Each structure stands twice: as structure tokens, then as C-alpha cells.
Amino acid sequence: MGGTRAIRAGDGDGRGALGSVLSGIAVAIGFVLFLGGFVWGAVVYQPYTVPTDSMVPTVKPGDRMLAQRIGGGEVRRGDVVVFKDRQWSDSPMVKRVVGIGGDTVKCCGDGGRLTVNGKELDEPYIETEKLDLEGASGGAASRTPFEVTVPEGNLFLLGDRRGASLDSRAHLEEAGQGTVPRSAVMARVDAVAWPAMSMVERPKAYAALPGGTSTAGPLLLQVAAVVVGAALVVLGAAYGPVVRVFGRGRRREPADAR
């Protein structure tokens, strides 16, 4: 009878009971990580769908983006931001910040490149397009030439598809020469979530300028928390059935055993 009780309680030395406790702890931690990752993500990030092709190839029409909720004061050059300015549209728009307060943004420099404070920028993120401008045999960063000194507290924004984007260049004759106040920024795009997950990189071209580039938000950490949490829940929940299956096998005895 004592041996039978030991088998039912576990394996006779307490390891079965300990395993059950640890599996329960794993499930509890897993739920915390899984739900916490989702809640954290919902607080920090806002999903947006892109309706136009002005940010091709970085973001395509219909792409579902994840944008970190930030204040305008956190914006750096090179950021892809979601903003709303009534002089532009009643709907949120998505563009890339190429100039901040005090910058002189000009196009085009030698070879058709955009310049910020006289520094030519290598912009691998823009759509390759032959614009047939003099001195730009390989294309140019803008079909429309311009030179703007950005007012303090404002931003100069361009689409990555320079040949088909209605951006700051379309508002050069307005107050502020096409710039928008930092307060118009609603969020900064960190990733494209659908149809394929991909991070939106910070352009190296802006890293050498004063202030540098922004750092990525906590999206990858949140995704990791969800994945690890789900794995712990599955593994912890599977412990009991696995132990029962293998336990039955170990308890089987030959027919003539006494």
C-alpha cells in the first residue's frame, strides 16, 4: 500500500510534486509576459495603415505600420513620422524628417543629392528614379529645386518617393516654407507589421549631424516578451500530460510479476 501511495503522489522522492510546482510557476510567468507584452505594446504603439505611395519603397500602400507614440521634441533627422497639419490635410500623413529647426535644407547639390547644412546626404532609402536633371546623371533627390532654412521648433519633411510625394516642397510658398511645427507629430514609425514584419532603420546619413539619429523603441523587447511568454505557457501546460504518459509506461509490469 505504501508503494502504491508513493507512485500516485509522484515518483516516491518528491520530484513529481516539484515538477508540478515548477510547471505552474512557468505557466504563471508565461501569462504575465504574454499579456504584459501585448498591453505594453498597446500603450506605446499605435497602428496605422498607409493609403498612398509617397513613402515607397520604405512603406507601401496598404502596409500596416507600428508607430511609437512620442512628443515632437523627441524627433530626430531621418525619422519617419506620423503627423497632422491642417494646412496639409485633415488626415494623418506619413513623411520622413530631413531637417529640423535651424537647418538649411537644399536640393540639389553636386550629383543631385540633398544637402543639410552643406553636407550631402547618401539616401539609399529613396526610390531610385531618373529625373533627368543637369549634373545628376544617376537621378536626383528632388525634381523641384529648393533651399529652405527651417524655423526653430519646426520640421522639413519629404516622402521617400520623391517624384510622386506631396510634401514640404508642395508648400514652399506658404508660411514657414513648407515646414510643420514639432507639435504636429503624433508618432514615429518603428516597423511595418503587415504584410511582412520589418523594422524601419534609422538612416546612417544623419548620424554625423548634431543631435544624431533617434533610437528604436521597445518593440523588439515587447515581441520577445510575447514569444517567451507563449513558450512558457505551452511548455508548462504540457508538463502534466507528458508526465502522465511516461508515468504509465514506467508503471507497467510484466504479467507474471508479483
PDB file of C-alpha atoms in Angstrom:
ATOM      1  CA  MET A   1       0.000   0.000   0.000  1.00  0.00           C
ATOM      2  CA  GLY A   2       2.845   2.409   0.839  1.00  0.00           C
ATOM      3  CA  GLY A   3       4.433   1.798  -2.554  1.00  0.00           C
ATOM      4  CA  THR A   4       1.134   2.408  -4.305  1.00  0.00           C
ATOM      5  CA  ARG A   5       0.662   5.712  -2.493  1.00  0.00           C
ATOM      6  CA  ALA A   6       4.178   6.797  -3.447  1.00  0.00           C
ATOM      7  CA  ILE A   7       3.537   6.091  -7.107  1.00  0.00           C
ATOM      8  CA  ARG A   8       0.303   8.096  -7.057  1.00  0.00           C
ATOM      9  CA  ALA A   9       1.948  11.045  -5.335  1.00  0.00           C
ATOM     10  CA  GLY A  10       4.800  11.222  -7.793  1.00  0.00           C
ATOM     11  CA  ASP A  11       7.851   9.035  -8.163  1.00  0.00           C
ATOM     12  CA  GLY A  12       8.393   8.404  -4.494  1.00  0.00           C
ATOM     13  CA  ASP A  13      11.068  11.059  -3.886  1.00  0.00           C
ATOM     14  CA  GLY A  14       9.125  14.287  -4.413  1.00  0.00           C
ATOM     15  CA  ARG A  15      10.363  15.030  -7.917  1.00  0.00           C
ATOM     16  CA  GLY A  16       6.869  14.716  -9.401  1.00  0.00           C
ATOM     17  CA  ALA A  17       5.425  17.238  -6.975  1.00  0.00           C
ATOM     18  CA  LEU A  18       8.322  19.624  -7.597  1.00  0.00           C
ATOM     19  CA  GLY A  19       7.815  19.321 -11.343  1.00  0.00           C
ATOM     20  CA  SER A  20       4.136  20.206 -10.960  1.00  0.00           C
ATOM     21  CA  VAL A  21       5.025  23.276  -8.904  1.00  0.00           C
ATOM     22  CA  LEU A  22       7.634  24.426 -11.415  1.00  0.00           C
ATOM     23  CA  SER A  23       5.262  23.906 -14.353  1.00  0.00           C
ATOM     24  CA  GLY A  24       2.642  26.002 -12.567  1.00  0.00           C
ATOM     25  CA  ILE A  25       5.192  28.767 -11.984  1.00  0.00           C
ATOM     26  CA  ALA A  26       6.223  28.628 -15.664  1.00  0.00           C
ATOM     27  CA  VAL A  27       2.603  28.996 -16.780  1.00  0.00           C
ATOM     28  CA  ALA A  28       2.032  31.921 -14.414  1.00  0.00           C
ATOM     29  CA  ILE A  29       5.184  33.743 -15.556  1.00  0.00           C
ATOM     30  CA  GLY A  30       4.304  32.979 -19.162  1.00  0.00           C
ATOM     31  CA  PHE A  31       0.858  34.562 -18.833  1.00  0.00           C
ATOM     32  CA  VAL A  32       2.379  37.656 -17.226  1.00  0.00           C
ATOM     33  CA  LEU A  33       4.935  38.050 -20.030  1.00  0.00           C
ATOM     34  CA  PHE A  34       2.425  37.271 -22.790  1.00  0.00           C
ATOM     35  CA  LEU A  35      -0.310  39.615 -21.606  1.00  0.00           C
ATOM     36  CA  GLY A  36       2.171  42.211 -20.357  1.00  0.00           C
ATOM     37  CA  GLY A  37       3.881  42.354 -23.757  1.00  0.00           C
ATOM     38  CA  PHE A  38       0.565  42.938 -25.507  1.00  0.00           C
ATOM     39  CA  VAL A  39      -0.599  45.584 -23.031  1.00  0.00           C
ATOM     40  CA  TRP A  40       2.776  47.346 -23.117  1.00  0.00           C
ATOM     41  CA  GLY A  41       2.690  47.363 -26.902  1.00  0.00           C
ATOM     42  CA  ALA A  42      -0.853  48.762 -26.972  1.00  0.00           C
ATOM     43  CA  VAL A  43       0.172  51.608 -24.656  1.00  0.00           C
ATOM     44  CA  VAL A  44       3.354  52.540 -26.529  1.00  0.00           C
ATOM     45  CA  TYR A  45       2.404  51.869 -30.155  1.00  0.00           C
ATOM     46  CA  GLN A  46      -0.394  52.908 -32.481  1.00  0.00           C
ATOM     47  CA  PRO A  47      -1.132  51.005 -35.718  1.00  0.00           C
ATOM     48  CA  TYR A  48      -1.605  52.977 -38.935  1.00  0.00           C
ATOM     49  CA  THR A  49      -2.404  51.949 -42.485  1.00  0.00           C
ATOM     50  CA  VAL A  50      -0.652  53.806 -45.318  1.00  0.00           C
ATOM     51  CA  PRO A  51      -3.116  54.888 -48.050  1.00  0.00           C
ATOM     52  CA  THR A  52      -0.664  56.390 -50.563  1.00  0.00           C
ATOM     53  CA  ASP A  53       2.606  55.505 -52.297  1.00  0.00           C
ATOM     54  CA  SER A  54       4.551  58.621 -51.223  1.00  0.00           C
ATOM     55  CA  MET A  55       6.821  56.604 -48.917  1.00  0.00           C
ATOM     56  CA  VAL A  56       7.686  53.810 -51.361  1.00  0.00           C
ATOM     57  CA  PRO A  57       9.891  51.779 -51.079  1.00  0.00           C
ATOM     58  CA  THR A  58      10.131  52.152 -47.281  1.00  0.00           C
ATOM     59  CA  VAL A  59       6.374  51.831 -46.758  1.00  0.00           C
ATOM     60  CA  LYS A  60       3.966  50.686 -49.468  1.00  0.00           C
ATOM     61  CA  PRO A  61       0.239  51.437 -49.905  1.00  0.00           C
ATOM     62  CA  GLY A  62      -1.820  49.194 -47.645  1.00  0.00           C
ATOM     63  CA  ASP A  63       1.083  48.405 -45.311  1.00  0.00           C
ATOM     64  CA  ARG A  64       0.210  48.237 -41.633  1.00  0.00           C
ATOM     65  CA  MET A  65       2.728  50.234 -39.596  1.00  0.00           C
ATOM     66  CA  LEU A  66       3.503  50.311 -35.884  1.00  0.00           C
ATOM     67  CA  ALA A  67       4.291  53.846 -34.758  1.00  0.00           C
ATOM     68  CA  GLN A  68       5.581  54.738 -31.301  1.00  0.00           C
ATOM     69  CA  ARG A  69       3.628  57.480 -29.564  1.00  0.00           C
ATOM     70  CA  ILE A  70       6.129  60.281 -28.926  1.00  0.00           C
ATOM     71  CA  GLY A  71       6.213  64.036 -28.465  1.00  0.00           C
ATOM     72  CA  GLY A  72       7.533  66.306 -31.180  1.00  0.00           C
ATOM     73  CA  GLY A  73      10.561  67.150 -29.056  1.00  0.00           C
ATOM     74  CA  GLU A  74      11.849  63.573 -29.460  1.00  0.00           C
ATOM     75  CA  VAL A  75      12.000  63.739 -33.267  1.00  0.00           C
ATOM     76  CA  ARG A  76      15.391  63.497 -34.978  1.00  0.00           C
ATOM     77  CA  ARG A  77      16.505  63.840 -38.585  1.00  0.00           C
ATOM     78  CA  GLY A  78      15.795  60.719 -40.603  1.00  0.00           C
ATOM     79  CA  ASP A  79      12.738  59.684 -38.568  1.00  0.00           C
ATOM     80  CA  VAL A  80       9.623  58.562 -40.421  1.00  0.00           C
ATOM     81  CA  VAL A  81       6.803  60.287 -38.552  1.00  0.00           C
ATOM     82  CA  VAL A  82       3.030  60.386 -38.489  1.00  0.00           C
ATOM     83  CA  PHE A  83       1.768  63.949 -38.184  1.00  0.00           C
ATOM     84  CA  LYS A  84      -1.336  66.021 -38.759  1.00  0.00           C
ATOM     85  CA  ASP A  85      -1.268  69.586 -40.023  1.00  0.00           C
ATOM     86  CA  ARG A  86      -4.476  71.215 -41.235  1.00  0.00           C
ATOM     87  CA  GLN A  87      -2.638  73.207 -43.891  1.00  0.00           C
ATOM     88  CA  TRP A  88      -1.657  69.896 -45.462  1.00  0.00           C
ATOM     89  CA  SER A  89      -4.620  67.601 -44.796  1.00  0.00           C
ATOM     90  CA  ASP A  90      -7.354  66.735 -42.315  1.00  0.00           C
ATOM     91  CA  SER A  91      -5.957  63.196 -42.137  1.00  0.00           C
ATOM     92  CA  PRO A  92      -2.699  61.945 -40.602  1.00  0.00           C
ATOM     93  CA  MET A  93       0.226  61.864 -43.036  1.00  0.00           C
ATOM     94  CA  VAL A  94       3.494  59.898 -43.119  1.00  0.00           C
ATOM     95  CA  LYS A  95       6.774  61.540 -44.205  1.00  0.00           C
ATOM     96  CA  ARG A  96      10.477  61.497 -43.378  1.00  0.00           C
ATOM     97  CA  VAL A  97      12.097  64.305 -41.390  1.00  0.00           C
ATOM     98  CA  VAL A  98      15.077  65.685 -43.332  1.00  0.00           C
ATOM     99  CA  GLY A  99      15.550  68.990 -41.499  1.00  0.00           C
ATOM    100  CA  ILE A 100      14.938  70.386 -38.007  1.00  0.00           C
ATOM    101  CA  GLY A 101      14.946  73.916 -36.610  1.00  0.00           C
ATOM    102  CA  GLY A 102      17.973  75.906 -37.734  1.00  0.00           C
ATOM    103  CA  ASP A 103      18.901  73.570 -40.602  1.00  0.00           C
ATOM    104  CA  THR A 104      19.352  74.767 -44.165  1.00  0.00           C
ATOM    105  CA  VAL A 105      17.961  72.099 -46.472  1.00  0.00           C
ATOM    106  CA  LYS A 106      18.820  72.382 -50.146  1.00  0.00           C
ATOM    107  CA  CYS A 107      18.419  70.441 -53.333  1.00  0.00           C
ATOM    108  CA  CYS A 108      20.183  69.718 -55.301  1.00  0.00           C
ATOM    109  CA  GLY A 109      23.908  69.604 -54.572  1.00  0.00           C
ATOM    110  CA  ASP A 110      26.591  68.048 -56.722  1.00  0.00           C
ATOM    111  CA  GLY A 111      25.356  64.842 -58.283  1.00  0.00           C
ATOM    112  CA  GLY A 112      21.731  65.673 -57.482  1.00  0.00           C
ATOM    113  CA  ARG A 113      21.914  64.925 -53.752  1.00  0.00           C
ATOM    114  CA  LEU A 114      20.028  66.569 -50.916  1.00  0.00           C
ATOM    115  CA  THR A 115      22.171  68.683 -48.597  1.00  0.00           C
ATOM    116  CA  VAL A 116      21.631  69.621 -44.955  1.00  0.00           C
ATOM    117  CA  ASN A 117      23.816  72.468 -43.703  1.00  0.00           C
ATOM    118  CA  GLY A 118      26.030  71.955 -46.738  1.00  0.00           C
ATOM    119  CA  LYS A 119      26.528  68.220 -46.087  1.00  0.00           C
ATOM    120  CA  GLU A 120      25.491  65.955 -48.947  1.00  0.00           C
ATOM    121  CA  LEU A 121      23.342  63.051 -47.867  1.00  0.00           C
ATOM    122  CA  ASP A 122      23.501  59.491 -49.143  1.00  0.00           C
ATOM    123  CA  GLU A 123      19.855  58.427 -49.169  1.00  0.00           C
ATOM    124  CA  PRO A 124      19.599  54.725 -50.021  1.00  0.00           C
ATOM    125  CA  TYR A 125      16.012  54.632 -48.748  1.00  0.00           C
ATOM    126  CA  ILE A 126      14.541  56.821 -51.530  1.00  0.00           C
ATOM    127  CA  GLU A 127      13.038  55.324 -54.657  1.00  0.00           C
ATOM    128  CA  THR A 128      15.581  55.143 -57.462  1.00  0.00           C
ATOM    129  CA  GLU A 129      14.241  57.378 -60.184  1.00  0.00           C
ATOM    130  CA  LYS A 130      15.844  59.060 -63.183  1.00  0.00           C
ATOM    131  CA  LEU A 131      14.785  62.705 -63.037  1.00  0.00           C
ATOM    132  CA  ASP A 132      16.992  63.910 -65.913  1.00  0.00           C
ATOM    133  CA  LEU A 133      18.411  66.927 -64.110  1.00  0.00           C
ATOM    134  CA  GLU A 134      21.605  68.576 -65.263  1.00  0.00           C
ATOM    135  CA  GLY A 135      24.612  67.290 -63.343  1.00  0.00           C
ATOM    136  CA  ALA A 136      22.650  64.321 -61.963  1.00  0.00           C
ATOM    137  CA  SER A 137      23.314  61.510 -64.399  1.00  0.00           C
ATOM    138  CA  GLY A 138      22.119  58.903 -61.933  1.00  0.00           C
ATOM    139  CA  GLY A 139      18.966  60.763 -60.929  1.00  0.00           C
ATOM    140  CA  ALA A 140      18.322  63.394 -58.277  1.00  0.00           C
ATOM    141  CA  ALA A 141      16.882  63.650 -54.793  1.00  0.00           C
ATOM    142  CA  SER A 142      14.180  66.067 -55.930  1.00  0.00           C
ATOM    143  CA  ARG A 143      12.641  67.171 -59.181  1.00  0.00           C
ATOM    144  CA  THR A 144      11.893  70.538 -57.571  1.00  0.00           C
ATOM    145  CA  PRO A 145      14.960  72.618 -56.617  1.00  0.00           C
ATOM    146  CA  PHE A 146      14.666  74.432 -53.288  1.00  0.00           C
ATOM    147  CA  GLU A 147      16.584  75.950 -50.394  1.00  0.00           C
ATOM    148  CA  VAL A 148      14.895  76.372 -47.027  1.00  0.00           C
ATOM    149  CA  THR A 149      16.103  77.427 -43.590  1.00  0.00           C
ATOM    150  CA  VAL A 150      13.866  75.610 -41.125  1.00  0.00           C
ATOM    151  CA  PRO A 151      12.390  77.841 -38.372  1.00  0.00           C
ATOM    152  CA  GLU A 152      13.149  76.824 -34.789  1.00  0.00           C
ATOM    153  CA  GLY A 153      10.592  74.353 -33.487  1.00  0.00           C
ATOM    154  CA  ASN A 154       9.648  73.196 -36.988  1.00  0.00           C
ATOM    155  CA  LEU A 155      10.407  70.244 -39.264  1.00  0.00           C
ATOM    156  CA  PHE A 156      11.006  69.898 -43.007  1.00  0.00           C
ATOM    157  CA  LEU A 157       9.533  66.650 -44.337  1.00  0.00           C
ATOM    158  CA  LEU A 158       9.856  64.721 -47.592  1.00  0.00           C
ATOM    159  CA  GLY A 159       8.434  61.467 -48.921  1.00  0.00           C
ATOM    160  CA  ASP A 160      10.816  58.691 -49.914  1.00  0.00           C
ATOM    161  CA  ARG A 161       9.208  58.546 -53.351  1.00  0.00           C
ATOM    162  CA  ARG A 162      10.479  61.984 -54.243  1.00  0.00           C
ATOM    163  CA  GLY A 163       9.000  62.016 -57.739  1.00  0.00           C
ATOM    164  CA  ALA A 164       5.416  61.497 -56.511  1.00  0.00           C
ATOM    165  CA  SER A 165       5.183  62.888 -52.978  1.00  0.00           C
ATOM    166  CA  LEU A 166       3.196  65.935 -51.913  1.00  0.00           C
ATOM    167  CA  ASP A 167       5.404  67.055 -49.046  1.00  0.00           C
ATOM    168  CA  SER A 168       7.142  70.222 -47.797  1.00  0.00           C
ATOM    169  CA  ARG A 169       8.117  71.068 -51.382  1.00  0.00           C
ATOM    170  CA  ALA A 170       4.448  71.500 -52.276  1.00  0.00           C
ATOM    171  CA  HIS A 171       4.046  74.152 -49.544  1.00  0.00           C
ATOM    172  CA  LEU A 172       7.173  76.253 -50.103  1.00  0.00           C
ATOM    173  CA  GLU A 173       5.131  79.395 -50.798  1.00  0.00           C
ATOM    174  CA  GLU A 174       3.197  79.135 -47.542  1.00  0.00           C
ATOM    175  CA  ALA A 175       4.191  80.494 -44.134  1.00  0.00           C
ATOM    176  CA  GLY A 176       7.121  78.513 -42.799  1.00  0.00           C
ATOM    177  CA  GLN A 177       8.182  77.463 -46.319  1.00  0.00           C
ATOM    178  CA  GLY A 178       6.562  74.066 -46.110  1.00  0.00           C
ATOM    179  CA  THR A 179       7.692  73.246 -42.573  1.00  0.00           C
ATOM    180  CA  VAL A 180       5.376  71.965 -39.853  1.00  0.00           C
ATOM    181  CA  PRO A 181       5.608  72.508 -36.082  1.00  0.00           C
ATOM    182  CA  ARG A 182       7.032  69.692 -33.970  1.00  0.00           C
ATOM    183  CA  SER A 183       3.743  69.678 -32.061  1.00  0.00           C
ATOM    184  CA  ALA A 184       2.042  68.275 -35.185  1.00  0.00           C
ATOM    185  CA  VAL A 185       3.894  64.956 -34.761  1.00  0.00           C
ATOM    186  CA  MET A 186       1.754  62.147 -33.370  1.00  0.00           C
ATOM    187  CA  ALA A 187       4.094  59.161 -33.590  1.00  0.00           C
ATOM    188  CA  ARG A 188       7.327  57.790 -35.056  1.00  0.00           C
ATOM    189  CA  VAL A 189       7.249  54.688 -37.265  1.00  0.00           C
ATOM    190  CA  ASP A 190       9.341  51.822 -35.897  1.00  0.00           C
ATOM    191  CA  ALA A 191       8.209  48.920 -38.063  1.00  0.00           C
ATOM    192  CA  VAL A 192       5.982  47.601 -40.805  1.00  0.00           C
ATOM    193  CA  ALA A 193       3.880  44.841 -39.227  1.00  0.00           C
ATOM    194  CA  TRP A 194       1.922  43.628 -42.261  1.00  0.00           C
ATOM    195  CA  PRO A 195       2.117  42.025 -44.806  1.00  0.00           C
ATOM    196  CA  ALA A 196       5.663  41.228 -43.607  1.00  0.00           C
ATOM    197  CA  MET A 197       7.359  42.272 -40.387  1.00  0.00           C
ATOM    198  CA  SER A 198      10.326  44.591 -40.939  1.00  0.00           C
ATOM    199  CA  MET A 199      11.988  47.295 -38.875  1.00  0.00           C
ATOM    200  CA  VAL A 200      12.331  50.845 -40.217  1.00  0.00           C
ATOM    201  CA  GLU A 201      16.023  51.607 -39.929  1.00  0.00           C
ATOM    202  CA  ARG A 202      17.488  54.957 -38.842  1.00  0.00           C
ATOM    203  CA  PRO A 203      19.473  56.368 -41.816  1.00  0.00           C
ATOM    204  CA  LYS A 204      23.225  56.495 -41.249  1.00  0.00           C
ATOM    205  CA  ALA A 205      23.421  59.660 -43.369  1.00  0.00           C
ATOM    206  CA  TYR A 206      22.108  61.750 -40.454  1.00  0.00           C
ATOM    207  CA  ALA A 207      24.199  60.178 -37.685  1.00  0.00           C
ATOM    208  CA  ALA A 208      27.120  62.597 -38.143  1.00  0.00           C
ATOM    209  CA  LEU A 209      24.913  65.698 -37.888  1.00  0.00           C
ATOM    210  CA  PRO A 210      24.418  67.422 -34.498  1.00  0.00           C
ATOM    211  CA  GLY A 211      21.870  65.510 -32.427  1.00  0.00           C
ATOM    212  CA  GLY A 212      22.418  62.300 -34.361  1.00  0.00           C
ATOM    213  CA  THR A 213      19.567  59.907 -35.006  1.00  0.00           C
ATOM    214  CA  SER A 214      16.871  58.555 -32.719  1.00  0.00           C
ATOM    215  CA  THR A 215      16.983  55.129 -31.106  1.00  0.00           C
ATOM    216  CA  ALA A 216      14.449  52.427 -31.808  1.00  0.00           C
ATOM    217  CA  GLY A 217      11.559  51.987 -29.411  1.00  0.00           C
ATOM    218  CA  PRO A 218      10.912  48.907 -27.259  1.00  0.00           C
ATOM    219  CA  LEU A 219       9.063  46.974 -29.979  1.00  0.00           C
ATOM    220  CA  LEU A 220      11.553  44.086 -30.231  1.00  0.00           C
ATOM    221  CA  LEU A 221      11.577  43.698 -26.445  1.00  0.00           C
ATOM    222  CA  GLN A 222       7.781  43.591 -26.427  1.00  0.00           C
ATOM    223  CA  VAL A 223       7.718  40.959 -29.170  1.00  0.00           C
ATOM    224  CA  ALA A 224      10.295  38.913 -27.256  1.00  0.00           C
ATOM    225  CA  ALA A 225       8.152  39.080 -24.099  1.00  0.00           C
ATOM    226  CA  VAL A 226       5.106  37.802 -26.005  1.00  0.00           C
ATOM    227  CA  VAL A 227       7.043  34.962 -27.662  1.00  0.00           C
ATOM    228  CA  VAL A 228       8.807  33.840 -24.468  1.00  0.00           C
ATOM    229  CA  GLY A 229       5.547  34.094 -22.529  1.00  0.00           C
ATOM    230  CA  ALA A 230       3.701  31.934 -25.056  1.00  0.00           C
ATOM    231  CA  ALA A 231       6.502  29.348 -24.980  1.00  0.00           C
ATOM    232  CA  LEU A 232       6.435  29.155 -21.175  1.00  0.00           C
ATOM    233  CA  VAL A 233       2.655  28.707 -21.137  1.00  0.00           C
ATOM    234  CA  VAL A 234       2.815  25.894 -23.704  1.00  0.00           C
ATOM    235  CA  LEU A 235       5.723  24.118 -22.039  1.00  0.00           C
ATOM    236  CA  GLY A 236       4.282  24.481 -18.543  1.00  0.00           C
ATOM    237  CA  ALA A 237       0.843  23.277 -19.615  1.00  0.00           C
ATOM    238  CA  ALA A 238       2.392  20.302 -21.439  1.00  0.00           C
ATOM    239  CA  TYR A 239       4.297  19.079 -18.386  1.00  0.00           C
ATOM    240  CA  GLY A 240       1.344  17.309 -16.745  1.00  0.00           C
ATOM    241  CA  PRO A 241       0.175  15.303 -19.800  1.00  0.00           C
ATOM    242  CA  VAL A 242       3.766  14.348 -20.695  1.00  0.00           C
ATOM    243  CA  VAL A 243       4.484  13.102 -17.165  1.00  0.00           C
ATOM    244  CA  ARG A 244       1.236  11.083 -17.108  1.00  0.00           C
ATOM    245  CA  VAL A 245       2.028   9.432 -20.453  1.00  0.00           C
ATOM    246  CA  PHE A 246       5.569   8.467 -19.485  1.00  0.00           C
ATOM    247  CA  GLY A 247       4.461   7.583 -15.958  1.00  0.00           C
ATOM    248  CA  ARG A 248       2.012   4.982 -17.278  1.00  0.00           C
ATOM    249  CA  GLY A 249       4.802   3.421 -19.298  1.00  0.00           C
ATOM    250  CA  ARG A 250       7.079   3.162 -16.279  1.00  0.00           C
ATOM    251  CA  ARG A 251       4.352   1.655 -14.073  1.00  0.00           C
ATOM    252  CA  ARG A 252       3.573  -1.192 -16.479  1.00  0.00           C
ATOM    253  CA  GLU A 253       4.865  -4.531 -15.173  1.00  0.00           C
ATOM    254  CA  PRO A 254       5.156  -7.978 -16.802  1.00  0.00           C
ATOM    255  CA  ALA A 255       2.039 -10.127 -16.496  1.00  0.00           C
ATOM    256  CA  ASP A 256       3.774 -12.658 -14.179  1.00  0.00           C
ATOM    257  CA  ALA A 257       5.248 -10.068 -11.841  1.00  0.00           C
ATOM    258  CA  ARG A 258       4.159 -10.368  -8.249  1.00  0.00           C
TER     259      ARG A 258
END
